[in-house]
XYZ file of C-alpha atoms in Angstrom:
370
model
C 88.749 116.714 116.349
C 86.988 115.326 119.345
C 85.294 112.715 117.026
C 88.733 111.433 115.894
C 90.948 112.160 118.763
C 88.774 111.707 122.004
C 89.821 112.167 125.753
C 91.937 109.212 126.765
C 90.066 106.612 128.939
C 91.424 104.178 131.602
C 91.830 101.334 129.204
C 94.083 103.713 127.178
C 96.499 104.062 129.602
C 99.799 102.269 128.685
C 101.674 100.761 131.746
C 105.083 100.078 130.259
C 108.659 100.953 131.807
C 111.377 100.904 129.078
C 114.873 99.446 129.895
C 117.236 100.245 127.167
C 118.137 97.182 124.901
C 121.111 96.808 122.607
C 120.948 97.531 118.829
C 123.787 97.449 116.346
C 124.381 100.995 115.254
C 123.505 102.228 111.771
C 126.040 102.487 109.080
C 126.560 105.184 106.650
C 125.280 102.973 103.733
C 121.889 102.477 105.290
C 121.521 106.302 105.820
C 122.499 106.728 102.333
C 120.263 104.380 100.855
C 117.280 106.048 102.783
C 118.200 109.494 101.926
C 118.602 108.810 98.394
C 115.304 107.089 98.172
C 113.437 110.099 99.467
C 110.982 111.532 96.957
C 110.746 115.238 96.669
C 107.263 117.341 96.698
C 105.989 115.577 100.169
C 104.554 118.012 102.422
C 106.561 118.730 105.550
C 105.242 118.707 109.165
C 104.822 121.335 111.706
C 108.456 122.237 111.298
C 108.179 122.941 107.729
C 111.507 121.360 106.793
C 111.120 119.123 103.955
C 113.249 116.299 102.614
C 115.310 118.483 100.212
C 116.728 120.356 103.251
C 117.686 117.149 105.196
C 119.212 115.781 101.937
C 121.251 118.966 101.786
C 122.360 118.695 105.476
C 123.617 115.069 104.824
C 125.428 115.958 101.757
C 127.179 118.650 103.760
C 128.074 116.708 106.985
C 127.165 112.886 106.690
C 128.769 112.249 110.009
C 126.386 114.798 111.922
C 123.410 112.717 110.589
C 124.732 109.338 111.194
C 125.682 110.417 114.912
C 122.326 111.933 115.241
C 120.367 108.763 114.365
C 122.614 106.482 116.291
C 122.293 108.570 119.500
C 118.390 107.718 119.007
C 119.025 104.276 118.442
C 121.366 103.752 121.158
C 118.924 105.050 123.668
C 115.938 103.548 122.014
C 114.568 106.688 121.721
C 112.269 108.806 119.215
C 112.313 112.532 119.763
C 109.428 114.217 121.462
C 109.190 117.213 119.054
C 109.172 114.794 116.136
C 105.933 113.005 117.394
C 103.682 115.901 116.870
C 101.750 115.921 113.650
C 99.913 118.445 111.582
C 96.564 116.974 110.469
C 94.207 117.301 107.701
C 91.048 115.478 106.842
C 90.242 113.709 103.610
C 86.718 113.153 102.457
C 86.265 109.738 101.419
C 84.984 108.878 98.116
C 81.091 109.240 97.564
C 80.545 110.301 101.313
C 78.246 112.740 102.752
C 80.631 115.797 103.678
C 78.132 116.679 106.499
C 79.314 113.726 108.531
C 82.532 113.224 110.670
C 82.693 109.597 109.755
C 82.924 110.675 105.995
C 86.393 111.919 106.646
C 89.877 110.130 107.204
C 92.521 111.935 109.405
C 95.992 112.129 107.635
C 99.233 113.310 109.648
C 101.863 115.231 108.207
C 104.879 114.385 110.405
C 108.261 116.025 110.600
C 110.351 114.720 107.903
C 113.566 114.039 109.959
C 111.283 111.943 112.107
C 110.272 109.929 108.687
C 114.116 109.413 108.032
C 114.554 107.901 111.556
C 111.291 105.886 111.016
C 112.604 104.392 107.620
C 115.960 103.323 109.348
C 113.932 101.903 112.238
C 111.903 99.919 109.609
C 114.804 98.360 108.111
C 115.763 96.932 111.451
C 112.227 95.940 112.295
C 111.648 94.098 108.885
C 114.731 92.085 109.413
C 113.629 90.811 112.847
C 110.165 90.140 111.395
C 111.480 88.337 108.650
C 113.992 86.252 110.386
C 111.508 85.147 112.871
C 108.621 84.421 110.661
C 106.152 86.831 112.680
C 103.807 88.197 110.162
C 101.499 85.652 108.615
C 101.704 84.698 104.818
C 98.168 85.600 104.257
C 98.904 89.293 105.253
C 99.401 91.037 101.860
C 99.274 94.702 102.815
C 102.423 96.887 102.977
C 104.945 93.806 102.490
C 107.721 93.326 100.088
C 106.704 90.805 97.334
C 103.029 91.180 98.226
C 100.393 93.205 96.412
C 96.674 93.852 95.894
C 96.999 91.812 92.686
C 98.614 88.787 94.238
C 95.761 89.038 97.125
C 92.972 88.820 94.505
C 94.845 86.285 92.531
C 95.397 84.019 95.468
C 91.910 84.488 96.833
C 90.442 83.544 93.358
C 92.627 80.515 92.926
C 91.590 79.224 96.487
C 88.043 79.426 95.477
C 88.568 77.664 92.155
C 90.526 74.683 94.163
C 87.560 74.532 96.564
C 84.447 75.050 94.636
C 84.567 71.550 92.996
C 83.933 69.762 96.239
C 82.044 72.182 98.561
C 79.689 75.351 98.785
C 81.868 78.350 99.798
C 80.867 81.651 101.694
C 83.276 84.666 100.743
C 82.873 87.168 103.507
C 84.259 90.700 103.379
C 84.646 92.116 106.999
C 85.099 95.982 107.670
C 86.677 97.113 110.819
C 85.390 100.363 111.972
C 88.140 103.055 112.117
C 90.678 100.394 112.376
C 93.895 102.424 112.251
C 92.541 105.169 114.524
C 91.285 102.618 117.284
C 94.308 100.663 117.752
C 94.605 99.954 121.532
C 98.362 100.769 122.800
C 98.188 98.488 125.767
C 97.071 95.779 123.639
C 99.797 96.327 121.014
C 102.316 96.008 123.897
C 100.901 92.836 125.146
C 101.022 91.435 121.593
C 104.632 92.619 121.346
C 105.585 90.829 124.438
C 103.625 87.692 123.071
C 106.034 87.509 119.989
C 108.982 88.014 122.148
C 110.280 91.544 120.633
C 113.565 92.723 121.916
C 113.653 95.596 124.094
C 114.835 98.013 121.448
C 111.852 97.685 119.300
C 109.490 97.885 122.234
C 111.075 101.065 123.675
C 111.387 102.869 120.220
C 107.619 102.164 119.599
C 106.811 103.339 123.209
C 108.596 106.467 122.692
C 107.326 106.798 119.262
C 103.716 106.740 120.575
C 103.984 108.400 123.942
C 102.999 112.076 124.291
C 102.022 112.395 120.710
C 99.995 115.184 119.798
C 97.799 116.562 116.659
C 97.368 119.923 115.432
C 94.779 121.388 113.446
C 95.415 124.902 112.044
C 93.621 127.124 109.609
C 93.659 131.028 108.971
C 91.640 131.986 112.255
C 92.555 129.088 114.836
C 94.725 126.070 115.980
C 93.406 123.283 117.722
C 95.473 120.314 119.531
C 94.616 117.312 120.940
C 96.632 114.358 122.672
C 96.727 110.973 120.907
C 96.035 107.805 123.151
C 95.403 105.378 120.699
C 95.594 104.397 116.888
C 98.487 104.261 114.200
C 99.272 107.826 112.866
C 98.065 107.643 109.355
C 100.708 109.044 107.077
C 103.636 107.638 109.240
C 106.240 105.290 107.831
C 105.927 102.491 110.514
C 102.083 102.614 111.174
C 101.415 99.839 108.541
C 103.843 97.500 109.811
C 102.695 98.186 113.582
C 99.069 97.306 112.427
C 100.218 94.177 110.720
C 101.807 93.147 113.899
C 98.653 94.176 116.025
C 96.249 92.263 113.669
C 98.463 89.263 112.945
C 96.786 87.026 115.508
C 93.525 87.282 113.459
C 95.105 85.328 110.626
C 96.608 82.403 112.734
C 94.140 79.574 111.947
C 94.028 75.887 111.950
C 90.722 75.107 110.641
C 91.115 73.396 107.161
C 87.508 74.674 106.057
C 88.624 78.307 106.714
C 90.660 80.724 104.868
C 91.537 83.970 106.234
C 93.614 86.612 104.445
C 94.100 90.558 104.801
C 95.370 93.600 103.103
C 96.260 95.748 106.029
C 92.813 96.103 107.806
C 90.644 94.421 104.827
C 89.842 91.151 106.099
C 88.254 88.221 104.009
C 87.353 84.952 105.033
C 86.234 81.844 102.913
C 84.271 79.234 104.454
C 83.323 75.718 103.213
C 80.725 73.537 103.719
C 79.109 70.320 102.119
C 75.402 71.387 102.476
C 73.590 74.806 102.842
C 72.883 74.135 106.417
C 76.428 73.076 107.402
C 77.715 76.167 105.456
C 75.544 78.499 107.300
C 76.318 77.315 110.639
C 80.089 77.046 110.137
C 79.995 80.549 108.842
C 77.943 82.170 111.611
C 80.182 80.189 114.102
C 83.350 81.556 112.621
C 81.747 85.157 112.253
C 81.171 84.879 116.035
C 84.597 83.721 116.789
C 86.376 86.346 114.708
C 84.290 89.150 116.044
C 85.358 88.131 119.694
C 88.968 87.808 118.779
C 88.785 91.484 117.448
C 86.718 92.665 120.526
C 89.982 91.158 122.355
C 92.027 93.656 120.375
C 89.503 96.637 121.157
C 88.387 96.460 117.621
C 84.836 96.723 116.262
C 83.258 95.352 112.972
C 81.030 97.699 111.124
C 78.469 95.053 110.434
C 76.376 97.120 108.107
C 79.523 97.304 105.755
C 80.352 93.572 105.807
C 78.965 91.641 102.952
C 79.267 87.980 101.697
C 78.933 86.267 98.232
C 78.008 82.375 98.065
C 79.641 79.904 95.442
C 77.603 76.907 94.785
C 79.624 73.637 94.837
C 80.180 72.370 91.397
C 79.583 68.705 92.674
C 76.189 69.440 93.913
C 74.842 70.981 90.403
C 74.383 67.243 89.164
C 71.776 66.622 92.033
C 68.014 67.484 92.211
C 66.873 70.537 94.152
C 65.738 67.965 96.941
C 69.198 66.732 97.520
C 70.431 68.041 100.948
C 73.591 69.042 99.414
C 72.072 71.407 96.969
C 72.311 74.961 97.476
C 68.779 76.323 96.642
C 68.558 79.420 98.873
C 70.642 82.062 100.051
C 71.943 81.437 103.413
C 71.711 83.747 106.468
C 74.990 85.071 107.938
C 74.871 87.006 111.171
C 77.264 88.873 113.611
C 75.900 89.735 116.827
C 72.211 88.781 115.983
C 72.796 91.325 112.873
C 72.328 89.821 109.400
C 75.036 90.775 106.766
C 74.329 91.508 103.179
C 74.623 88.373 100.808
C 74.880 89.498 97.337
C 75.796 88.191 94.028
C 78.949 90.320 94.118
C 80.944 92.277 96.181
C 83.933 94.529 96.120
C 87.432 93.496 97.401
C 90.378 95.797 97.086
C 88.536 97.793 94.330
C 87.867 94.493 92.338
C 84.239 93.226 92.028
C 84.116 89.698 92.435
C 80.860 87.914 91.376
C 79.326 84.538 92.451
C 80.159 83.024 89.110
C 83.820 84.292 88.958
C 82.809 85.793 85.419
C 84.163 89.207 86.005
C 81.137 90.545 84.323
C 80.101 92.494 87.520
C 83.439 93.938 87.648
C 83.373 95.276 83.908
C 79.970 96.527 84.382
C 81.221 98.628 87.449
C 84.087 100.064 85.487
C 81.504 101.081 82.674
C 79.291 102.579 84.975
C 82.162 104.605 86.513
C 83.320 105.726 83.180
C 79.942 106.874 82.100
C 79.597 109.170 85.147
C 83.148 110.254 85.676
């Protein structure tokens, strides 16, 4: 527990004073839409009240639920007892069970809180879309976006640029991304985008005084939360997209950045091997610094790159300066990152020939040993 939820430090202190902001009250149709979309079989939180019970309450007295939610929204408030989470740990595929880093903490939250979150998210997404806040190259947890579209757009960008320049495709791994999101930095980000008071206040009360509880047959352990997005919550992915959004803002024509939640991919172009190497290392240093400003760190040992040779250069002799006749060296903080013939992005293996051979071989091996 201490590994995932360490004691708060001074840089985690959130200095924010909420002042109630206006919000249009929810109407019964909004709540009906959310209630009707609830899926059964979801594990409840600490209160053990599942969605079926709240659906029954809503059917019995719709005005009661409507009033309850509108009181929360009127005061920009997320109830404190709905913030506490029951936690369990999922072992990541292929990881050593003896290491803390091999596990992903998942929060089971009270279902009433999730209903309120969904209604808040309706309001939040409307404001984000109206103000065009989230960058179009963020493919994670957004309507009209998907893993398939992210891979398709990335491949098409490579195909368009390959005829005229060498390319470096770099996959960046953010260390414990969702778990290390810094709340003071989040609120500076909300301020910078001009979020109305209602959204800032609700998120503040959503995060403030949050605790997690781990229980088994013999003990119960609780820890305060002072950073991160609660994995398993409804609004956490959207909050993360807001938090990481500045990384995607880019005015360099030789750099393409895209993300699927916390999975970052860079595509960098250069006319010569030396230019590609220099540009990529400068951009990696800049991205690393921007992530550090967000209190995020890269797992450099998990970052990878693939290099694509320019089609135009293939007609020249190996002595020509535009020919890519060796693997470039890419570094972050003086640590080299692995340059391979293929890498995996969002479960798809992409190789340096765009042939899909490496992906089919990976699937074949998985099938043999599954």
